CSV table of C-alpha atoms and ligand atoms in Angstrom, one decimal:
chain,number,residue,atom,x,y,z
A,18,MET,CA,99.7,117.7,91.2
A,19,ALA,CA,101.6,119.8,88.9
A,20,ASP,CA,100.9,123.1,90.7
A,21,ILE,CA,102.6,121.8,94.0
A,22,ASP,CA,106.0,122.9,94.5
A,23,PRO,CA,107.9,119.7,95.5
A,24,SER,CA,110.7,122.3,97.2
A,25,GLY,CA,108.2,123.7,99.3
A,26,LEU,CA,106.6,120.9,100.8
A,27,PRO,CA,105.9,120.7,104.7
A,28,VAL,CA,108.5,118.1,106.0
A,29,HIS,CA,106.3,117.2,109.0
A,30,VAL,CA,102.6,116.9,108.6
A,31,ALA,CA,100.5,116.7,111.8
A,32,ILE,CA,96.7,115.4,110.9
A,33,ILE,CA,93.8,115.3,113.5
A,34,PRO,CA,91.3,112.8,111.7
A,35,ASP,CA,88.1,113.9,113.1
A,36,GLY,CA,84.5,113.4,112.0
A,37,ASN,CA,84.4,109.5,111.9
A,38,GLY,CA,81.1,109.6,114.2
A,39,ARG,CA,79.4,112.4,111.9
A,40,TRP,CA,80.2,110.2,108.9
A,41,ALA,CA,78.4,107.3,110.1
A,42,LYS,CA,75.5,109.2,112.0
A,43,ASN,CA,74.7,110.9,108.3
A,44,ARG,CA,74.5,107.5,106.7
A,45,SER,CA,72.4,106.1,109.8
A,46,LEU,CA,75.3,104.0,110.8
A,47,ASN,CA,76.6,102.8,114.0
A,48,ARG,CA,79.9,105.0,115.1
A,49,ILE,CA,82.1,102.2,114.7
A,50,GLU,CA,81.2,102.0,111.2
A,51,GLY,CA,82.5,105.6,110.9
A,52,HIS,CA,85.7,104.4,112.7
A,53,VAL,CA,86.0,101.5,110.1
A,54,ARG,CA,85.9,103.8,107.4
A,55,GLY,CA,88.6,106.1,109.0
A,56,THR,CA,90.9,103.5,109.7
A,57,ALA,CA,90.9,102.4,106.0
A,58,ASN,CA,91.6,105.9,105.3
A,59,VAL,CA,94.4,106.6,107.5
A,60,LYS,CA,96.0,103.5,105.4
A,61,ASP,CA,95.5,105.3,102.1
A,62,THR,CA,96.6,108.7,103.4
A,63,VAL,CA,99.9,107.7,104.9
A,64,ILE,CA,100.9,105.8,101.7
A,65,PHE,CA,99.8,108.9,99.6
A,66,ALA,CA,101.9,111.2,102.1
A,67,LYS,CA,105.2,109.0,101.5
A,68,GLU,CA,104.5,109.2,97.8
A,69,LEU,CA,104.0,113.2,98.1
A,70,GLY,CA,107.1,113.1,99.4
A,71,ILE,CA,106.3,114.1,103.1
A,72,LYS,CA,108.9,113.1,105.6
A,73,VAL,CA,107.2,113.1,108.8
A,74,ILE,CA,103.1,112.4,109.5
A,75,THR,CA,101.7,112.6,113.0
A,76,ILE,CA,98.4,111.2,113.3
A,77,TYR,CA,96.3,111.8,116.3
A,78,ALA,CA,94.7,108.1,116.8
A,79,PHE,CA,93.2,108.2,120.2
A,80,SER,CA,93.6,110.8,122.8
A,81,ASP,CA,93.9,110.6,126.2
A,82,GLU,CA,90.2,112.0,126.9
A,83,ASN,CA,89.1,109.3,124.5
A,84,TRP,CA,89.7,106.5,127.1
A,85,SER,CA,86.1,108.0,128.4
A,86,ARG,CA,84.2,107.2,125.3
A,87,PRO,CA,81.6,104.4,125.8
A,88,LYS,CA,83.3,101.1,126.6
A,89,GLU,CA,82.0,99.6,123.5
A,90,GLU,CA,83.5,102.4,121.1
A,91,VAL,CA,87.2,102.2,123.0
A,92,ASP,CA,87.1,98.7,122.5
A,93,ALA,CA,86.5,98.9,118.9
A,94,LEU,CA,89.1,101.4,118.2
A,95,MET,CA,91.7,99.4,119.9
A,96,HIS,CA,90.8,96.2,117.9
A,97,LEU,CA,90.7,98.3,114.9
A,98,LEU,CA,94.4,100.0,115.9
A,99,GLN,CA,95.4,96.0,116.3
A,100,GLU,CA,94.0,95.4,112.9
A,101,TYR,CA,95.8,98.2,111.3
A,102,LEU,CA,99.1,97.3,112.4
A,103,ILE,CA,98.7,93.7,111.4
A,104,GLN,CA,97.2,94.4,107.9
A,105,GLU,CA,99.6,97.4,107.6
A,106,ARG,CA,102.9,95.8,108.5
A,107,PRO,CA,103.9,94.6,105.0
A,108,ASN,CA,102.9,98.0,103.3
A,109,ILE,CA,105.0,100.0,105.9
A,110,MET,CA,108.0,97.6,105.1
A,111,LYS,CA,107.4,98.2,101.2
A,112,ASN,CA,107.3,101.7,101.7
A,113,ASN,CA,110.3,101.9,104.1
A,114,ILE,CA,108.5,103.7,106.5
A,115,ARG,CA,109.3,103.9,110.0
A,116,LEU,CA,106.6,103.6,112.8
A,117,CYS,CA,107.1,105.6,115.8
A,118,THR,CA,104.3,106.4,118.9
A,119,LEU,CA,103.6,109.6,121.0
A,120,GLY,CA,101.8,109.1,124.1
A,121,ASP,CA,101.3,106.7,127.2
A,122,ILE,CA,101.4,103.4,125.2
A,123,GLU,CA,101.6,101.3,128.3
A,124,ARG,CA,98.0,102.0,128.6
A,125,LEU,CA,97.0,99.9,125.8
A,126,PRO,CA,95.7,96.6,125.9
A,127,LEU,CA,98.2,94.1,125.5
A,128,PHE,CA,96.9,93.0,122.2
A,129,VAL,CA,97.7,96.3,120.7
A,130,LEU,CA,101.1,97.0,122.3
A,131,GLU,CA,102.5,93.9,120.9
A,132,GLU,CA,101.5,94.7,117.3
A,133,LEU,CA,102.6,98.4,117.9
A,134,LYS,CA,106.0,97.3,119.4
A,135,LYS,CA,106.5,94.6,116.8
A,136,THR,CA,105.9,96.9,114.0
A,137,MET,CA,108.0,99.7,115.7
A,138,GLU,CA,111.1,97.3,116.2
A,139,LEU,CA,110.8,95.6,112.4
A,140,SER,CA,110.6,99.3,111.0
A,141,ALA,CA,113.1,100.8,113.3
A,142,THR,CA,115.7,101.5,110.4
A,143,ASN,CA,113.4,102.3,107.6
A,144,THR,CA,114.1,105.8,106.2
A,145,GLU,CA,111.7,107.2,103.7
A,146,MET,CA,109.0,108.5,105.9
A,147,ILE,CA,108.5,108.6,109.7
A,148,LEU,CA,104.8,107.8,111.0
A,149,ASN,CA,104.0,109.0,114.1
A,150,PHE,CA,100.7,107.5,115.8
A,151,ALA,CA,99.6,109.6,118.8
A,152,VAL,CA,97.8,107.1,120.8
A,153,SER,CA,96.7,107.6,124.3
A,154,TYR,CA,98.1,111.0,123.8
A,155,GLY,CA,97.6,114.4,125.6
A,156,SER,CA,99.6,117.2,125.2
A,157,ARG,CA,99.2,118.3,128.8
A,158,ASN,CA,100.3,115.0,130.1
A,159,GLU,CA,103.3,115.0,127.9
A,160,ILE,CA,104.2,118.5,129.2
A,161,LEU,CA,103.9,117.1,132.7
A,162,ARG,CA,105.8,114.2,132.1
A,163,ALA,CA,108.6,116.3,130.8
A,164,THR,CA,108.6,118.8,133.8
A,165,GLN,CA,108.6,115.9,136.4
A,166,THR,CA,111.5,114.1,134.7
A,167,ILE,CA,113.3,117.5,134.6
A,168,ALA,CA,112.3,118.1,138.3
A,169,LYS,CA,114.0,114.9,139.2
A,170,LEU,CA,116.8,115.5,137.3
A,171,CYS,CA,117.2,119.0,139.4
A,172,ILE,CA,116.9,117.3,142.7
A,173,GLU,CA,119.6,114.7,141.8
A,174,LYS,CA,122.1,117.5,140.5
A,175,LYS,CA,122.0,116.4,137.0
A,176,CYS,CA,120.4,119.9,135.8
A,177,ILE,CA,120.3,123.3,137.4
A,178,PRO,CA,116.8,125.2,136.8
A,179,GLU,CA,118.9,128.0,135.0
A,180,LYS,CA,119.9,125.3,132.2
A,181,ILE,CA,116.2,124.6,131.3
A,182,ASP,CA,115.7,126.0,128.1
A,183,GLN,CA,113.3,125.4,124.7
A,184,ALA,CA,115.9,123.0,123.4
A,185,LEU,CA,116.2,121.1,126.6
A,186,PHE,CA,112.5,120.9,127.4
A,187,SER,CA,111.8,119.7,123.8
A,188,LYS,CA,114.2,116.9,124.3
A,189,TYR,CA,111.8,115.1,127.2
A,190,LEU,CA,108.6,115.3,124.9
A,191,TYR,CA,107.7,112.4,122.8
A,192,THR,CA,108.8,114.5,119.8
A,193,LYS,CA,112.5,114.6,120.8
A,194,ASP,CA,114.6,114.5,117.6
A,195,LEU,CA,111.4,115.7,115.2
A,196,PRO,CA,111.2,118.6,113.7
A,197,ASP,CA,107.9,120.7,114.9
A,198,PRO,CA,104.9,120.3,112.7
A,199,ASP,CA,104.8,122.7,109.5
A,200,LEU,CA,101.1,121.9,108.8
A,201,LEU,CA,98.2,120.9,110.8
A,202,ILE,CA,95.3,119.2,109.0
A,203,ARG,CA,92.0,118.9,111.1
A,204,THR,CA,89.0,117.4,109.2
A,205,SER,CA,85.5,118.2,110.2
A,206,GLY,CA,85.3,121.6,110.7
A,207,GLU,CA,86.1,121.9,114.5
A,208,MET,CA,88.4,124.9,115.2
A,209,ARG,CA,90.3,123.7,118.0
A,210,ILE,CA,93.4,121.7,118.9
A,211,SER,CA,92.1,119.5,121.4
A,212,ASN,CA,94.9,118.7,123.5
A,213,PHE,CA,97.6,117.9,120.5
A,214,LEU,CA,101.0,118.7,120.2
A,215,LEU,CA,100.6,122.1,122.3
A,216,TRP,CA,104.1,122.9,122.8
A,217,GLN,CA,105.3,121.8,119.3
A,218,MET,CA,102.5,123.6,117.3
A,219,ALA,CA,103.6,127.1,118.6
A,220,TYR,CA,104.4,128.2,114.5
A,221,THR,CA,102.5,125.4,112.9
A,222,GLU,CA,100.4,126.4,110.1
A,223,LEU,CA,96.6,125.5,110.5
A,224,TYR,CA,94.4,124.2,108.0
A,225,VAL,CA,90.7,123.2,108.9
A,226,THR,CA,88.5,121.6,106.5
A,227,ASP,CA,84.9,120.6,106.9
A,228,THR,CA,85.1,117.3,104.9
A,229,LEU,CA,84.8,114.5,107.7
A,230,TRP,CA,87.6,112.2,107.9
A,231,PRO,CA,86.3,109.4,105.9
A,232,ASP,CA,85.9,111.5,102.9
A,233,PHE,CA,89.2,113.2,103.1
A,234,ASN,CA,91.0,111.7,100.1
A,235,LYS,CA,94.2,112.8,98.0
A,236,GLU,CA,92.5,115.9,95.9
A,237,GLU,CA,91.8,116.9,99.8
A,238,PHE,CA,95.4,116.7,100.8
A,239,LEU,CA,96.7,118.4,97.9
A,240,LYS,CA,94.0,121.5,98.8
A,241,ALA,CA,95.8,121.4,102.3
A,242,ILE,CA,99.3,121.0,100.7
A,243,ARG,CA,98.5,124.0,98.0
A,244,SER,CA,97.1,126.1,101.1
A,245,TYR,CA,100.1,125.8,102.7
A,246,GLN,CA,102.5,126.8,100.1
A,247,HIS,CA,100.4,130.2,99.6
A,248,ARG,CA,101.2,130.9,103.4
A,249,GLU,CA,104.1,133.4,104.5
A,250,ARG,CA,105.4,131.9,107.6
A,251,ARG,CA,106.9,134.8,109.7
A,252,PHE,CA,107.8,133.2,113.0
A,253,GLY,CA,107.4,136.6,114.5
A,254,LEU,CA,109.5,138.6,111.9
A,255,THR,CA,108.6,141.2,109.1
A,256,HIS,CA,107.8,140.6,105.9
A,257,GLU,CA,110.5,142.7,105.0
A,258,GLN,CA,112.8,140.8,107.3
A,259,LEU,CA,112.1,137.9,105.5
A,260,ASP,CA,113.0,139.1,102.1
A,261,GLU,CA,116.5,139.8,103.7
A,262,PHE,CA,117.2,136.0,103.8
B,11,LIG,C1,87.8,110.9,115.2
B,11,LIG,O1,86.2,110.8,114.9
B,11,LIG,C2,88.4,109.6,115.6
B,11,LIG,C3,88.6,109.6,117.3
B,11,LIG,C4,88.3,110.4,118.1
B,11,LIG,C5,89.0,108.1,117.4
B,11,LIG,P1,85.3,111.0,116.0
B,11,LIG,O2,84.8,109.9,116.6
B,11,LIG,O3,85.6,111.8,117.2
B,11,LIG,O4,84.1,111.5,115.2
B,11,LIG,P2,83.1,112.9,115.6
B,11,LIG,O5,83.6,113.8,116.1
B,11,LIG,O6,82.1,112.2,116.7
B,11,LIG,O7,82.0,113.1,114.3
B,12,LIG,C1,90.6,114.6,118.6
B,12,LIG,O1,89.1,114.5,118.3
B,12,LIG,C2,90.9,113.6,118.8
B,12,LIG,C3,91.2,112.5,117.8
B,12,LIG,C4,90.9,112.7,116.6
B,12,LIG,C5,91.9,111.4,118.3
B,12,LIG,P1,88.0,114.6,119.0
B,12,LIG,O2,86.6,114.2,118.7
B,12,LIG,O3,88.3,113.7,120.2
B,12,LIG,O4,87.9,116.1,119.6
B,12,LIG,P2,87.0,116.8,120.4
B,12,LIG,O5,86.4,116.3,121.8
B,12,LIG,O6,85.8,117.3,119.1
B,12,LIG,O7,87.6,118.0,120.7
B,13,LIG,MG1,85.5,114.1,117.2
């Protein structure tokens, strides 16, 4: 870790932990075995991120589109999420981590929703790191939901269309009050966003590794951070302009 600059860490890291199914297939195992290993890896990654000094981590745990997977797989994922929340609650508290969610969580089965709400309430005043679980999350629906809310405000004369700017719109997204992700890590090689944080990732640095999620370890995480620290984020400006700051 000696070559990591602690002052240049990404504040907000977003992760698409993909490849559980392929990890299992490579070993002639059931896909669900891959999810079991993937969930165990989420535990380790969250604690490592906190130890590194990351302030916000957002993990894409289950997408809107994932509801259409085979029922057996969806059920298994829901039970794994419930188990994670119960087992990790003490660790989340011990590490002073605040759990939040992005997504249409009311769609989750009650046994998951209850554990989720319990952990969110219990950890609400924790300050070391925010752990966002994107569950039942899709960015297009998030944007539509924000649009509907703002349209209603306009009808009720609580807002005028001319006042709708980027700052106002952002306030109606699940990520309100959070900085945009600085770094997105996607495992298992796919070069796509898959409906994740479309608005928020306008200027996020992308890092894709071929490593499958269950194999993504601390060294892999550090590799992603190192890659991030070698990027020049220009936000549309020129290199010379950045020197002026
Ligand atoms: C990611 O692994 C986990 C979830 C989507 C919940 P996948 O299940 O998508 O794994 P692959 O892409 O089939 O290998
Ligand atoms: C993205 O992975 C969603 C999660 C990791 C939860 P998918 O496996 O669902 O994405 P696609 O289908 O390959 O784009
Ligand atoms: Mg996948």
